[in-house]
Amino acid sequence: MIDPTPNESEAMTVGGQQGGEYLESIGKTDLVTLTETEWDRFLDAVVTGYCDHLRALAARDRTRLDGMTPEVPF
C-alpha cells in the first residue's frame, strides 16, 4: 500500500496480529508449510482483521466529525 493513512496503518497492524494469532493457534510459523485450507484461513484472518478494524476506526471518526458539525439554524 502506497502512503497508507494512519487508520490504514493501524488496521494493517491489527490484521497482521489476527493472522499471527491464527498461526499460533495451529502451531505453525513458516507460511510455506501451510496447507491450502490453512492458507485460506490465514488470509481470511488478516483481511477480516484489517477490514473490521478499519470500519471501527471509520465509525469512530464519523462520530467525532458529526459531533463537530453545528446544527443547521433553520
PDB file of C-alpha atoms in Angstrom:
ATOM      1  CA  MET A   1       0.000   0.000   0.000  1.00  0.00           C
ATOM      2  CA  ILE A   2       1.448   3.356  -1.016  1.00  0.00           C
ATOM      3  CA  ASP A   3       1.153   6.154   1.547  1.00  0.00           C
ATOM      4  CA  PRO A   4      -1.318   4.488   3.922  1.00  0.00           C
ATOM      5  CA  THR A   5      -3.414   6.741   6.100  1.00  0.00           C
ATOM      6  CA  PRO A   6      -2.967   6.495   9.880  1.00  0.00           C
ATOM      7  CA  ASN A   7      -6.165   4.427  10.043  1.00  0.00           C
ATOM      8  CA  GLU A   8      -4.938   2.060   7.321  1.00  0.00           C
ATOM      9  CA  SER A   9      -1.583   1.628   9.080  1.00  0.00           C
ATOM     10  CA  GLU A  10      -3.337   0.816  12.356  1.00  0.00           C
ATOM     11  CA  ALA A  11      -5.679  -1.610  10.585  1.00  0.00           C
ATOM     12  CA  MET A  12      -2.700  -3.349   8.927  1.00  0.00           C
ATOM     13  CA  THR A  13      -1.149  -3.879  12.348  1.00  0.00           C
ATOM     14  CA  VAL A  14      -4.371  -5.372  13.691  1.00  0.00           C
ATOM     15  CA  GLY A  15      -4.829  -7.568  10.614  1.00  0.00           C
ATOM     16  CA  GLY A  16      -1.273  -8.840  10.996  1.00  0.00           C
ATOM     17  CA  GLN A  17      -1.888  -9.606  14.649  1.00  0.00           C
ATOM     18  CA  GLN A  18      -5.002 -11.578  13.726  1.00  0.00           C
ATOM     19  CA  GLY A  19      -3.000 -13.570  11.176  1.00  0.00           C
ATOM     20  CA  GLY A  20      -0.319 -14.222  13.780  1.00  0.00           C
ATOM     21  CA  GLU A  21      -2.900 -15.412  16.280  1.00  0.00           C
ATOM     22  CA  TYR A  22      -4.243 -17.862  13.702  1.00  0.00           C
ATOM     23  CA  LEU A  23      -0.739 -19.201  13.017  1.00  0.00           C
ATOM     24  CA  GLU A  24      -0.145 -19.617  16.763  1.00  0.00           C
ATOM     25  CA  SER A  25      -3.447 -21.471  17.082  1.00  0.00           C
ATOM     26  CA  ILE A  26      -2.315 -24.076  14.534  1.00  0.00           C
ATOM     27  CA  GLY A  27       1.268 -24.186  15.789  1.00  0.00           C
ATOM     28  CA  LYS A  28       2.916 -23.025  12.564  1.00  0.00           C
ATOM     29  CA  THR A  29       5.149 -20.075  11.763  1.00  0.00           C
ATOM     30  CA  ASP A  30       6.503 -20.939   8.305  1.00  0.00           C
ATOM     31  CA  LEU A  31       3.943 -19.911   5.693  1.00  0.00           C
ATOM     32  CA  VAL A  32       5.342 -22.347   3.142  1.00  0.00           C
ATOM     33  CA  THR A  33       4.198 -25.252   5.317  1.00  0.00           C
ATOM     34  CA  LEU A  34       0.541 -24.191   5.321  1.00  0.00           C
ATOM     35  CA  THR A  35      -1.966 -26.377   3.542  1.00  0.00           C
ATOM     36  CA  GLU A  36      -4.310 -24.733   1.067  1.00  0.00           C
ATOM     37  CA  THR A  37      -7.061 -24.614   3.693  1.00  0.00           C
ATOM     38  CA  GLU A  38      -4.717 -23.181   6.325  1.00  0.00           C
ATOM     39  CA  TRP A  39      -3.504 -20.556   3.837  1.00  0.00           C
ATOM     40  CA  ASP A  40      -7.097 -19.559   3.086  1.00  0.00           C
ATOM     41  CA  ARG A  41      -7.883 -19.273   6.791  1.00  0.00           C
ATOM     42  CA  PHE A  42      -4.700 -17.274   7.402  1.00  0.00           C
ATOM     43  CA  LEU A  43      -5.623 -14.799   4.652  1.00  0.00           C
ATOM     44  CA  ASP A  44      -9.170 -14.605   5.973  1.00  0.00           C
ATOM     45  CA  ALA A  45      -7.858 -13.754   9.449  1.00  0.00           C
ATOM     46  CA  VAL A  46      -5.578 -10.996   8.092  1.00  0.00           C
ATOM     47  CA  VAL A  47      -8.107  -9.461   5.702  1.00  0.00           C
ATOM     48  CA  THR A  48     -11.032  -9.701   8.117  1.00  0.00           C
ATOM     49  CA  GLY A  49      -8.971  -8.220  10.944  1.00  0.00           C
ATOM     50  CA  TYR A  50      -7.875  -5.351   8.682  1.00  0.00           C
ATOM     51  CA  CYS A  51     -11.365  -4.607   7.321  1.00  0.00           C
ATOM     52  CA  ASP A  52     -13.151  -4.908  10.675  1.00  0.00           C
ATOM     53  CA  HIS A  53     -10.673  -2.587  12.367  1.00  0.00           C
ATOM     54  CA  LEU A  54     -10.771  -0.066   9.523  1.00  0.00           C
ATOM     55  CA  ARG A  55     -14.583   0.014   9.752  1.00  0.00           C
ATOM     56  CA  ALA A  56     -14.405   0.531  13.518  1.00  0.00           C
ATOM     57  CA  LEU A  57     -11.964   3.417  13.068  1.00  0.00           C
ATOM     58  CA  ALA A  58     -14.172   4.969  10.385  1.00  0.00           C
ATOM     59  CA  ALA A  59     -17.197   4.770  12.690  1.00  0.00           C
ATOM     60  CA  ARG A  60     -15.205   6.427  15.476  1.00  0.00           C
ATOM     61  CA  ASP A  61     -14.082   9.169  13.082  1.00  0.00           C
ATOM     62  CA  ARG A  62     -17.636   9.654  11.803  1.00  0.00           C
ATOM     63  CA  THR A  63     -18.943  10.068  15.349  1.00  0.00           C
ATOM     64  CA  ARG A  64     -16.202  12.584  16.139  1.00  0.00           C
ATOM     65  CA  LEU A  65     -16.830  14.534  12.920  1.00  0.00           C
ATOM     66  CA  ASP A  66     -20.591  14.533  13.430  1.00  0.00           C
ATOM     67  CA  GLY A  67     -20.051  15.986  16.900  1.00  0.00           C
ATOM     68  CA  MET A  68     -18.112  18.860  15.370  1.00  0.00           C
ATOM     69  CA  THR A  69     -20.843  19.778  12.888  1.00  0.00           C
ATOM     70  CA  PRO A  70     -23.003  22.645  14.115  1.00  0.00           C
ATOM     71  CA  GLU A  71     -26.769  22.371  13.871  1.00  0.00           C
ATOM     72  CA  VAL A  72     -28.356  23.962  10.824  1.00  0.00           C
ATOM     73  CA  PRO A  73     -30.133  27.095  12.122  1.00  0.00           C
ATOM     74  CA  PHE A  74     -33.349  26.579  10.151  1.00  0.00           C
TER      75      PHE A  74
END
